[in-house]
Amino acid sequence: MLKYVKPYKRFLGWSVILNILSAVFNIFSFALIVPILQILFKINDTVYGFIPWYSAVARFKDKLINNAYWYVTDFMSVHGGSMTLLIICAVMVFMTLLKTACYFGSSAVMIPIRTGVVKDIRMQIYNKIIALPIGFFSQERKGDIIARMTGDVQEIETSITSSIDVLIKDPILIIFYFGCLLAISWQLTLFTILFVPVMGWLMGVIGKQLKRKSLEAQTLWSDTMAQVEETLGGLRIIKAFIAEKKMSSRFNDITEAMRKKNNKVATRQAMAHPVSEFLGTMMIMIVLWFGGSLILSSRSPIDAPTFIYFMVMMYSIINPLKEFSKASYNIPKGLASMERINVILEAENNIKEIDAPKTIEDFKDRIKFENVCFSYNDSKQVLKNVNLEIEKGKTIAIVGASGAGKSTLVDLIPRFYDATSGSITIDGIPVPELSLKSLRSLMGNVNQDAILFNDTIFNNIAFGVANATKEQVIEAAKIANAHEFIMEKEEGYDTNIGDRGCKLSGGQRQRISIARAILKNPPILILDEATASLDTESERIVQEALDRLMSTRTTIAIAHRLSTIKNADEIIVMNDGNIVERGKHEELLALNGYYRKLNDMQAL
Ligand code: ADP
C-alpha cells in the first residue's frame, strides 16, 4: 500500500503541518472557556500581577496562564465584564475560524492522494492485463478481472485511502490533545488512561472477522460480474432458448448470497460507531464523577472551570479515537481487496524477453519447427513432436479436424505461448531470443472472428500503424475490397462501428481486419480460418482480398474449407497433435489417406 502513496509524499507533509496547526488552534480556542466561565460565575478573586516573560521564577505554562489572567482582569477593570466577555468570545470565534480552515486544508490536500492512488492502481491493473500472456486469461474469468478492477479498487478507495487521512490526522490530534490533558492535570489524565486498553480490546473483538467476511463478499462480487459478462455475451442464445427465467434465478442466487454476506459485514461495521460512542461516554462520565468528587471535596488539583476545560478536551479526544477505531475496521476490508488485486498485479508473466534480446528487421529465410511439443496444462499433449519448415514467400496451409492443434501451432510463432520442448526459429534465431516487438512486427493476423474495437473505421484499420495517413488507409481498404462499402456509410471512414464492430456484417468486419493487416504490411501473414464464418458470396470477396495480400508474403493459413487452399505450396494435415500428411493438393489426394477423407467429406 505504501508504495502507492509514495509519489504523493509532498501532500502528506502539508497534511501533517495543517493538522498540527488545527490541533493547536483547537486547544487554545477551548482554553478560553476557562476565563469565560470565571467571569460568568465570578469564581476567581485572585489579584494577578504581571510576570515578565524572561524571568526565571516560574514555568512557562504558569507564566502564560498568569499573564493571560493579568491581561483579562486588567482589561475587565477598565472596560467591564460584559465587554471583556465579548472580546474573549470574538477571539474564540477567530481561533475557531483558523482551526476549521486548517482542518479543511488538511482534508483538501488529501484529495489528490486519494484520487491519485485509485487512478494509479487502475492503470497498473490495466497495463498488467495488457502485458500478461494470453494463457493467463483462460484460467481467470473476464468478469472476475472486471470485478477486481471496479469493485476492489472502489473498496480500496473508500476504505484504505480515506483511512490514510485518519491515520495522519488522528495521531496528531490525539498526541496534542493528550499533551494538553497532561498539562492541565496529569493526575486526572492518568486516571483516564486506565480505560483505553479496555476500549481497545472491545473494539478488536468486533473487528476480527471483518477481513475474512469482506474477502468472501468480494469473491461473490466477482461471480456476479462474471455472470453479467456472460449474459451480455450470450443474450442471443438466452432469448432464443427462452432461458430468461433460468438465468434470472441463477443471478438471483448469487446476488442473494452476496446480500447475506454484505449484511454481516455491514452489521459489524455499523457496530463500530455506537460501541465507541458508548464506551467514550462511559469513560467521560466516570472521569466526571471522579473529578467532580475531588472538586466537591475541595481536594482537587484544579478548579471547576479548568476541570470543564479538561472535560472538553477529553471529549475532543474521543472523536479521533472513534475515527481511529473505524479505520481499524476499514483497513482490513481494504487490505482484503488489495490482496485480490495483487493476484493480478503479481501474476507471473511467463512469456518474458531475455536480457538483451535480438532484433531482426526483416524476414529473410525460413521459419523452422524442430521437435516441438506443447501442452496447455501438463495433462494432455496438444502438439507432439512437430517438425515443419516454412520458407519465405511460400503459402503453407494447415488442415485437420477441429481440436487437432492447428491454432495452437500458429500461436507458438508470435509467442502467445511458449513451446514445452523443441525449438522454433526464425532465420535461425530461436523465437524466445527475439524481442517481442521485433518478433510480432513480422506478423499480421486475420482471425475467424474479426477482432475490432469500438472506434471509427479509420482507427480500426490504422490500429497497428502509428501516423497512418488517410491515403494509406484508403489504399489498404481498396486492396481489401472494403473501400466501396465504407464509402456507402454516411460518415465514410469516420463511421463508428460499435462494440466489436457489431454495426457491420461478418464479411465487412473481416475485410476491415484484412485492411488492417495490409496496412501493417508484415512479411508473415497468419490466417486462422479467416473465411470460415462467411457465406459464399462474402467469402469470394474476402478470399479475393486475401489472395492479393498473400501473393507477396509468407502465409500460414489454417483452413477449414479445403477449396480455399488448393493452390497452397504445401498443405500440412494434422490429426491429434501430429502432422500426419504433407504435400500439394493433388499429391495428397493421390495418397488416398486422411486428406482424401477430409476432401471427400466436404465434397458431399
Ligand atoms: P484446432 O485449432 O485444430 O481446432 P486447437 O489448437 O484450438 O485446435 O486446440 C487443440 C487442443 O488444445 C484441443 O484439444 C483443445 O481442447 C485444447 N486447448 C485449446 N486451447 C486451450 C487452452 N487455452 N487451455 C487448455 N486447452 C486448450
XYZ file of C-alpha atoms and ligand atoms in Angstrom:
631
model
C 0.000 0.000 0.000
C 2.777 2.410 0.952
C 4.297 2.217 -2.499
C 1.128 3.698 -3.960
C 1.198 6.633 -1.570
C 4.862 7.402 -2.137
C 4.500 9.610 -5.225
C 2.262 11.893 -3.182
C 4.656 12.445 -0.269
C 4.582 16.217 -0.527
C 0.826 16.265 0.065
C 1.367 14.191 3.180
C 3.794 16.807 4.514
C 1.207 19.519 4.095
C -1.388 17.399 5.763
C 0.838 16.925 8.806
C 1.537 20.657 9.125
C -2.095 21.684 8.723
C -3.267 19.077 11.191
C -0.788 20.247 13.816
C -1.970 23.823 13.330
C -5.571 22.740 13.576
C -4.865 20.880 16.825
C -3.039 23.841 18.346
C -5.776 26.310 17.435
C -8.342 23.951 18.863
C -6.523 23.672 22.174
C -6.188 27.433 22.538
C -9.672 28.274 21.402
C -11.180 25.987 24.009
C -8.758 27.248 26.664
C -10.725 30.481 26.510
C -13.611 28.652 28.173
C -11.805 28.960 31.473
C -11.796 32.791 31.717
C -15.310 32.915 30.257
C -16.616 30.673 32.994
C -14.687 32.517 35.629
C -16.111 35.813 34.532
C -19.636 34.445 34.326
C -19.579 32.792 37.715
C -17.272 35.347 39.317
C -15.223 32.494 40.674
C -11.746 33.922 40.605
C -10.902 36.698 43.014
C -7.134 36.313 42.849
C -5.286 39.525 42.094
C -2.758 38.919 39.345
C 0.486 40.719 38.836
C 2.387 40.659 35.569
C 5.378 38.300 35.500
C 7.965 39.328 32.903
C 8.255 36.623 30.129
C 12.033 36.293 30.523
C 12.030 35.898 34.302
C 13.067 32.505 35.603
C 10.800 32.403 38.637
C 8.061 30.279 37.114
C 7.449 27.603 34.489
C 6.371 28.818 31.079
C 2.919 27.361 31.480
C 2.368 29.187 34.763
C 3.694 32.415 33.328
C 1.384 32.042 30.325
C -1.679 31.432 32.465
C -0.802 34.114 34.998
C -0.146 36.771 32.396
C -3.258 35.854 30.422
C -5.291 36.341 33.597
C -3.496 39.555 34.271
C -4.440 40.885 30.829
C -8.039 39.760 31.291
C -8.533 41.176 34.794
C -6.745 44.351 33.766
C -8.990 44.704 30.743
C -12.059 43.905 32.885
C -11.275 46.587 35.421
C -11.065 49.178 32.648
C -13.874 48.100 30.265
C -16.170 45.993 32.464
C -17.065 42.273 32.449
C -19.536 42.330 29.574
C -17.100 43.951 27.179
C -14.370 41.540 28.224
C -16.684 38.599 27.575
C -17.456 39.956 24.128
C -13.773 40.299 23.292
C -12.970 36.789 24.534
C -15.859 35.363 22.521
C -14.654 37.237 19.441
C -11.152 35.823 19.923
C -12.648 32.349 20.285
C -14.594 32.748 17.046
C -11.436 33.882 15.280
C -9.406 30.948 16.642
C -12.131 28.563 15.604
C -12.093 30.080 12.134
C -8.356 29.402 11.899
C -8.836 25.913 13.260
C -11.586 24.964 10.821
C -9.656 26.490 7.926
C -6.651 24.328 8.777
C -8.957 21.377 9.195
C -10.410 21.955 5.757
C -6.941 22.418 4.315
C -5.727 19.166 5.803
C -8.654 17.273 4.272
C -8.314 19.087 0.956
C -4.659 18.161 0.478
C -5.611 14.513 0.940
C -7.993 14.540 -2.007
C -5.290 14.390 -4.716
C -3.730 11.449 -2.877
C -6.983 9.538 -2.738
C -7.923 10.073 -6.351
C -4.321 9.618 -7.474
C -3.802 6.313 -5.698
C -7.020 4.919 -7.150
C -6.120 6.005 -10.650
C -2.608 4.582 -10.326
C -3.915 1.221 -9.189
C -6.413 1.081 -12.065
C -3.686 1.959 -14.572
C -1.380 -0.664 -13.131
C -4.016 -3.370 -13.405
C -4.846 -2.346 -16.956
C -1.221 -2.297 -18.026
C -0.711 -5.634 -16.351
C -3.703 -7.088 -18.198
C -2.186 -5.950 -21.478
C 1.213 -7.311 -20.550
C 0.105 -10.729 -19.331
C 0.252 -13.577 -21.845
C -2.939 -14.827 -23.460
C -2.647 -18.063 -21.499
C -3.364 -16.242 -18.224
C -6.886 -15.368 -19.226
C -8.157 -18.819 -19.981
C -7.846 -19.515 -16.257
C -9.139 -16.256 -14.787
C -12.552 -15.282 -15.990
C -13.133 -11.920 -17.601
C -15.913 -10.916 -15.215
C -13.651 -11.682 -12.303
C -10.998 -9.345 -13.626
C -13.569 -6.619 -14.249
C -14.809 -7.086 -10.685
C -11.330 -6.681 -9.322
C -10.779 -3.603 -11.391
C -14.039 -1.937 -10.352
C -15.279 -3.284 -7.026
C -11.976 -3.914 -5.340
C -10.414 -0.667 -6.455
C -13.532 1.104 -5.210
C -13.195 -0.697 -1.908
C -9.618 0.468 -1.611
C -10.742 3.983 -2.336
C -13.413 4.025 0.357
C -11.502 2.100 2.960
C -7.765 2.465 2.745
C -7.317 5.828 1.095
C -9.857 7.505 3.327
C -8.079 5.873 6.226
C -4.776 7.474 5.242
C -6.433 10.733 6.191
C -7.397 9.320 9.555
C -4.019 7.716 10.099
C -2.281 11.050 9.726
C -4.788 13.361 11.308
C -5.865 11.402 14.334
C -2.499 10.507 15.828
C -1.577 14.206 15.638
C -4.811 15.280 17.259
C -4.597 12.558 19.868
C -0.990 13.391 20.788
C -1.640 17.129 21.014
C -4.866 16.818 22.950
C -3.312 14.263 25.207
C -0.400 16.582 25.860
C -2.897 19.286 26.682
C -4.716 16.984 29.117
C -1.424 16.161 30.809
C -0.630 19.857 31.093
C -3.977 20.583 32.724
C -3.804 17.757 35.208
C -1.609 14.705 34.916
C -3.423 13.022 37.817
C -6.795 13.073 36.080
C -5.173 12.104 32.775
C -3.521 9.051 34.274
C -6.840 8.026 35.744
C -8.417 8.312 32.290
C -5.755 6.239 30.565
C -6.764 3.213 32.609
C -9.796 2.841 30.339
C -8.016 2.935 26.992
C -6.868 -0.709 26.925
C -10.378 -1.856 27.823
C -11.777 0.131 24.917
C -9.139 -1.114 22.520
C -9.773 -4.712 23.449
C -13.528 -4.433 22.944
C -13.104 -2.816 19.532
C -10.638 -5.504 18.492
C -13.064 -8.273 19.344
C -15.621 -6.838 16.944
C -13.180 -6.145 14.119
C -11.552 -9.522 13.945
C -13.682 -11.307 11.399
C -14.222 -8.358 9.163
C -11.385 -9.015 6.746
C -12.363 -12.602 6.076
C -16.007 -11.717 5.616
C -15.308 -8.926 3.168
C -12.971 -11.161 1.184
C -15.842 -13.594 0.797
C -18.153 -10.767 -0.213
C -15.734 -9.552 -2.887
C -15.392 -13.047 -4.288
C -19.148 -13.170 -4.685
C -18.976 -9.812 -6.440
C -16.538 -11.369 -8.893
C -19.003 -14.147 -9.612
C -21.709 -11.556 -10.136
C -19.662 -9.652 -12.678
C -18.732 -12.896 -14.409
C -22.400 -13.709 -14.836
C -23.208 -10.251 -16.162
C -20.379 -10.523 -18.633
C -21.517 -13.961 -19.737
C -25.113 -12.795 -20.051
C -24.241 -9.784 -22.190
C -22.257 -12.027 -24.498
C -24.938 -14.689 -24.658
C -28.140 -12.626 -24.871
C -28.951 -14.006 -28.297
C -28.858 -17.585 -27.072
C -30.646 -16.805 -23.807
C -33.559 -15.325 -25.731
C -33.579 -17.995 -28.399
C -33.724 -20.751 -25.781
C -36.227 -18.791 -23.673
C -33.843 -19.111 -20.749
C -34.538 -15.697 -19.213
C -36.144 -17.173 -16.088
C -33.374 -19.673 -15.620
C -30.659 -17.036 -15.973
C -32.550 -14.692 -13.712
C -32.836 -17.257 -10.965
C -29.152 -18.138 -11.351
C -28.355 -14.458 -10.964
C -30.714 -14.214 -8.029
C -28.854 -16.993 -6.217
C -25.595 -15.149 -6.426
C -26.929 -11.697 -5.570
C -28.814 -13.159 -2.631
C -25.671 -14.848 -1.338
C -23.842 -11.576 -1.681
C -26.607 -9.719 0.125
C -26.372 -12.083 3.070
C -22.617 -11.719 3.237
C -22.829 -7.952 2.955
C -25.425 -7.873 5.722
C -22.916 -9.468 8.041
C -20.099 -7.159 7.006
C -22.258 -4.055 7.321
C -23.696 -5.064 10.681
C -20.261 -5.499 12.106
C -19.178 -2.227 10.642
C -22.232 -0.448 11.976
C -21.287 -1.584 15.457
C -18.059 0.365 15.445
C -19.533 3.796 15.907
C -22.147 3.133 18.615
C -19.809 0.924 20.622
C -17.057 3.510 20.691
C -19.585 6.254 21.392
C -20.991 4.331 24.311
C -17.579 3.459 25.697
C -16.431 7.037 25.231
C -19.373 8.494 27.080
C -18.953 5.951 29.832
C -15.334 6.941 30.200
C -16.226 10.627 30.365
C -18.904 10.018 32.964
C -16.532 8.068 35.155
C -13.962 10.835 34.908
C -16.670 13.405 35.561
C -17.715 11.559 38.649
C -14.132 11.107 39.846
C -13.005 14.671 39.101
C -16.281 16.156 40.302
C -15.986 14.356 43.641
C -12.475 15.717 44.046
C -13.638 19.259 43.347
C -16.634 18.903 45.670
C -14.384 17.646 48.440
C -12.060 20.572 47.633
C -9.082 18.208 47.419
C -8.876 18.780 43.697
C -5.645 19.785 41.952
C -7.649 22.070 39.605
C -10.584 24.483 39.862
C -14.001 23.900 38.348
C -13.595 25.958 35.108
C -10.308 24.209 34.372
C -12.000 20.892 35.041
C -14.646 21.762 32.473
C -11.874 22.649 30.020
C -10.342 19.253 30.812
C -13.639 17.572 30.030
C -13.997 19.478 26.760
C -10.511 18.437 25.678
C -11.248 14.866 26.634
C -14.381 14.985 24.562
C -12.280 16.260 21.671
C -10.002 13.274 22.017
C -12.915 10.843 21.851
C -13.702 11.736 18.249
C -10.278 10.982 16.781
C -10.205 7.823 18.857
C -13.516 6.824 17.347
C -12.327 7.565 13.814
C -9.242 5.574 14.568
C -11.235 2.559 15.589
C -13.384 2.931 12.477
C -10.235 2.914 10.379
C -9.106 -0.223 12.149
C -12.226 -1.849 10.687
C -11.945 -0.297 7.263
C -8.320 -1.040 6.669
C -8.727 -4.828 6.901
C -11.585 -4.579 4.418
C -9.396 -2.631 2.045
C -6.491 -4.993 2.572
C -8.736 -7.875 1.578
C -9.366 -6.112 -1.728
C -5.705 -5.285 -2.059
C -4.941 -8.990 -1.821
C -7.337 -9.740 -4.650
C -5.815 -7.047 -6.815
C -2.340 -8.315 -6.081
C -3.282 -11.679 -7.549
C -3.352 -9.883 -10.886
C -0.546 -7.410 -10.263
C 1.826 -10.073 -9.031
C 0.851 -12.714 -11.564
C 3.967 -14.029 -13.192
C 4.362 -13.280 -16.864
C 5.934 -16.437 -18.210
C 6.383 -15.045 -21.708
C 9.439 -12.989 -20.860
C 12.054 -11.380 -23.018
C 15.612 -12.450 -22.351
C 18.122 -9.813 -21.277
C 19.428 -8.066 -24.358
C 17.039 -9.714 -26.861
C 17.936 -9.824 -30.531
C 16.083 -7.797 -33.103
C 15.504 -8.566 -36.753
C 14.405 -6.020 -39.303
C 13.128 -8.372 -41.936
C 12.185 -11.986 -42.545
C 14.751 -13.410 -44.956
C 14.809 -17.167 -44.999
C 12.536 -19.545 -43.103
C 10.539 -20.397 -40.004
C 11.514 -23.764 -38.627
C 9.780 -26.016 -36.055
C 12.016 -28.734 -34.645
C 10.546 -31.469 -32.441
C 8.076 -29.039 -30.969
C 5.864 -30.375 -28.182
C 3.258 -28.372 -26.342
C 0.626 -28.829 -23.677
C -1.605 -26.187 -22.080
C -1.702 -27.893 -18.736
C 0.586 -30.782 -18.172
C -2.237 -33.287 -18.563
C -2.596 -33.572 -22.321
C -0.084 -33.161 -25.136
C -1.635 -30.867 -27.725
C 1.343 -30.878 -30.100
C 3.548 -33.946 -30.430
C 6.983 -33.634 -31.983
C 6.065 -31.266 -34.760
C 8.684 -30.665 -37.460
C 7.925 -28.048 -40.040
C 9.719 -25.627 -42.339
C 8.086 -22.575 -43.802
C 10.173 -20.935 -46.482
C 9.973 -17.271 -47.256
C 7.360 -16.436 -49.891
C 5.570 -19.766 -49.611
C 1.982 -20.343 -48.628
C 1.517 -23.116 -46.119
C -1.953 -24.380 -45.320
C -2.780 -26.300 -42.173
C -5.840 -28.509 -42.205
C -7.312 -31.089 -39.893
C -10.290 -31.819 -37.687
C -11.187 -29.322 -35.039
C -9.148 -29.822 -31.901
C -6.198 -31.209 -33.870
C -3.926 -28.423 -32.628
C -3.851 -26.107 -35.655
C -4.463 -22.847 -33.764
C -2.072 -23.896 -31.057
C 0.633 -24.486 -33.626
C 0.382 -20.993 -35.093
C 0.045 -19.363 -31.655
C 3.554 -20.537 -30.892
C 5.123 -18.425 -33.638
C 4.306 -14.964 -32.171
C 4.949 -16.446 -28.693
C 1.390 -16.250 -27.439
C 2.560 -19.441 -25.765
C 5.995 -20.974 -25.455
C 6.704 -24.477 -26.684
C 7.093 -27.014 -23.881
C 10.044 -28.578 -25.661
C 11.741 -28.366 -29.034
C 12.603 -25.154 -30.831
C 11.014 -22.679 -33.185
C 13.418 -20.474 -35.096
C 13.025 -17.564 -37.471
C 16.015 -17.173 -39.807
C 17.919 -19.391 -37.413
C 17.159 -17.357 -34.275
C 15.044 -19.119 -31.643
C 11.901 -17.033 -31.068
C 12.460 -16.671 -27.289
C 15.700 -14.813 -28.067
C 13.954 -12.188 -30.168
C 12.426 -9.085 -28.697
C 8.650 -9.441 -28.637
C 8.330 -6.220 -30.558
C 10.516 -7.241 -33.444
C 9.050 -10.765 -33.475
C 5.459 -9.589 -33.573
C 6.206 -6.793 -36.032
C 6.941 -9.507 -38.572
C 3.410 -10.874 -38.410
C -0.077 -9.872 -39.347
C -3.121 -11.764 -38.141
C -6.524 -12.294 -39.628
C -8.756 -14.457 -37.462
C -12.034 -16.222 -37.889
C -13.858 -13.604 -35.828
C -12.530 -10.226 -36.805
C -11.415 -8.534 -33.609
C -12.371 -4.889 -33.927
C -12.681 -2.074 -31.431
C -15.436 0.376 -30.651
C -13.956 3.168 -32.747
C -14.094 4.601 -36.258
C -13.337 2.522 -39.340
C -10.254 4.656 -39.935
C -8.843 3.998 -36.480
C -9.597 0.304 -36.708
C -7.660 -0.030 -39.954
C -4.825 2.184 -38.702
C -4.694 0.255 -35.415
C -1.237 -1.254 -35.725
C 0.456 1.628 -37.518
C 1.348 4.921 -35.895
C 0.680 8.042 -38.006
C -1.025 6.284 -40.910
C -2.240 8.792 -43.491
C -5.715 8.878 -44.956
C -4.282 7.858 -48.357
C -2.566 4.796 -46.918
C -5.711 3.700 -45.118
C -7.851 4.103 -48.229
C -5.246 2.250 -50.289
C -5.326 -0.658 -47.823
C -9.129 -0.648 -47.778
C -9.204 -0.813 -51.577
C -6.916 -3.843 -51.680
C -9.116 -5.450 -49.015
C -12.282 -4.887 -51.088
C -13.556 -2.697 -48.287
C -13.400 0.790 -49.764
C -16.761 0.549 -51.539
C -18.866 -0.440 -48.584
C -17.084 2.054 -46.369
C -17.922 4.884 -48.770
C -21.565 3.831 -48.691
C -21.650 4.571 -44.946
C -22.918 8.029 -44.082
C -19.727 9.112 -42.409
C -17.361 7.038 -44.541
C -14.119 6.264 -42.753
C -15.273 8.185 -39.685
C -18.180 5.824 -39.077
C -18.145 4.316 -35.621
C -18.564 0.543 -35.912
C -19.900 -0.181 -32.403
C -18.805 -2.765 -29.874
C -16.565 -5.299 -31.600
C -17.813 -3.937 -34.909
C -21.406 -5.047 -34.345
C -22.735 -2.468 -36.803
C -21.033 -4.280 -39.700
C -21.776 -7.607 -41.343
C -19.398 -10.527 -40.811
C -17.854 -10.127 -44.256
C -17.386 -6.401 -43.775
C -15.721 -6.930 -40.423
C -13.386 -9.435 -41.992
C -12.449 -7.062 -44.778
C -11.667 -4.328 -42.261
C -9.372 -6.697 -40.411
C -7.708 -7.638 -43.696
C -7.218 -3.955 -44.479
C -5.643 -3.616 -41.056
C -3.204 -6.429 -41.848
C -2.461 -4.931 -45.287
C -1.651 -1.554 -43.772
C 0.726 -3.094 -41.253
C 2.395 -4.758 -44.225
C 4.057 -7.636 -42.372
C 6.263 -10.145 -44.181
C 4.493 -13.056 -42.492
C 0.747 -13.469 -42.593
C -1.187 -15.726 -40.244
C -4.728 -16.566 -41.303
C -6.783 -18.522 -38.808
C -9.864 -19.761 -40.645
C -10.276 -16.231 -41.974
C -13.211 -17.089 -44.198
C -14.788 -19.889 -42.219
C -17.709 -17.931 -40.837
C -18.700 -16.217 -44.067
C -21.338 -17.028 -46.651
C -20.206 -17.981 -50.150
C -20.619 -14.528 -51.657
C -18.663 -12.648 -48.986
C -16.176 -15.478 -48.865
C -15.447 -14.896 -52.525
C -14.859 -11.188 -51.971
C -12.765 -11.750 -48.860
C -10.788 -14.564 -50.474
C -10.021 -12.299 -53.397
C -8.657 -9.712 -50.963
C -6.687 -12.385 -49.155
C -5.185 -13.748 -52.360
C -3.923 -10.287 -53.206
C -2.463 -9.992 -49.729
C -0.872 -13.450 -49.767
C 0.750 -13.140 -53.179
C 3.686 -11.114 -51.900
C 4.120 -12.685 -48.466
C 4.824 -15.780 -46.495
C 1.490 -17.109 -45.403
C 0.411 -19.643 -42.840
C -3.260 -20.333 -43.320
C -5.441 -22.516 -41.161
C -8.249 -23.583 -43.384
C -11.481 -25.322 -42.833
C -12.719 -25.370 -46.409
C -10.160 -27.197 -48.467
C -11.298 -25.442 -51.641
C -9.672 -22.221 -50.391
C -6.185 -23.700 -50.124
C -5.901 -25.812 -53.244
C -3.119 -23.587 -54.519
C -1.028 -23.634 -51.358
C 2.634 -24.565 -51.807
C 2.351 -27.137 -49.080
C -0.594 -28.499 -47.150
C 0.024 -29.809 -43.651
C -2.552 -32.271 -42.431
C -2.835 -32.507 -38.677
C -4.529 -35.038 -36.512
C -4.413 -35.159 -32.745
C -1.289 -33.033 -32.417
C 0.669 -34.837 -35.132
C 1.416 -33.929 -38.706
C 0.058 -36.986 -40.488
C 0.433 -35.982 -44.136
C 2.026 -33.185 -46.111
C 2.285 -32.161 -49.741
C 0.370 -30.427 -52.515
C -3.340 -30.813 -53.023
C -3.078 -33.364 -55.841
C -0.319 -35.338 -54.172
C -2.368 -35.621 -51.013
C -5.456 -36.712 -52.889
C -3.377 -39.338 -54.630
C -2.157 -40.580 -51.250
C -5.680 -41.696 -50.554
C -5.265 -41.073 -46.841
C -6.588 -38.713 -44.208
C -6.643 -35.678 -46.518
C -8.594 -37.606 -49.099
C -11.124 -38.489 -46.440
C -11.497 -34.839 -45.380
C -11.807 -33.799 -49.006
C -14.468 -36.373 -49.809
C -16.479 -35.423 -46.733
C -16.512 -31.807 -47.853
C -17.379 -32.711 -51.404
C -20.563 -34.272 -50.090
P -7.757 -26.539 -33.663
O -7.284 -25.174 -33.918
O -7.116 -27.566 -34.521
O -9.229 -26.679 -33.671
P -6.677 -26.049 -31.065
O -5.257 -25.791 -31.315
O -7.571 -24.884 -30.824
O -7.265 -26.961 -32.212
O -6.818 -26.995 -29.782
C -6.053 -28.166 -29.637
C -6.385 -28.811 -28.292
O -5.977 -27.960 -27.232
C -7.854 -29.068 -28.085
O -7.972 -30.351 -27.515
C -8.298 -28.018 -27.107
O -9.281 -28.561 -26.247
C -7.035 -27.725 -26.352
N -6.971 -26.298 -25.967
C -7.075 -25.240 -26.784
N -6.911 -24.075 -26.121
C -6.711 -24.399 -24.819
C -6.473 -23.652 -23.621
N -6.400 -22.312 -23.626
N -6.320 -24.332 -22.469
C -6.356 -25.690 -22.445
N -6.568 -26.434 -23.529
C -6.740 -25.833 -24.727
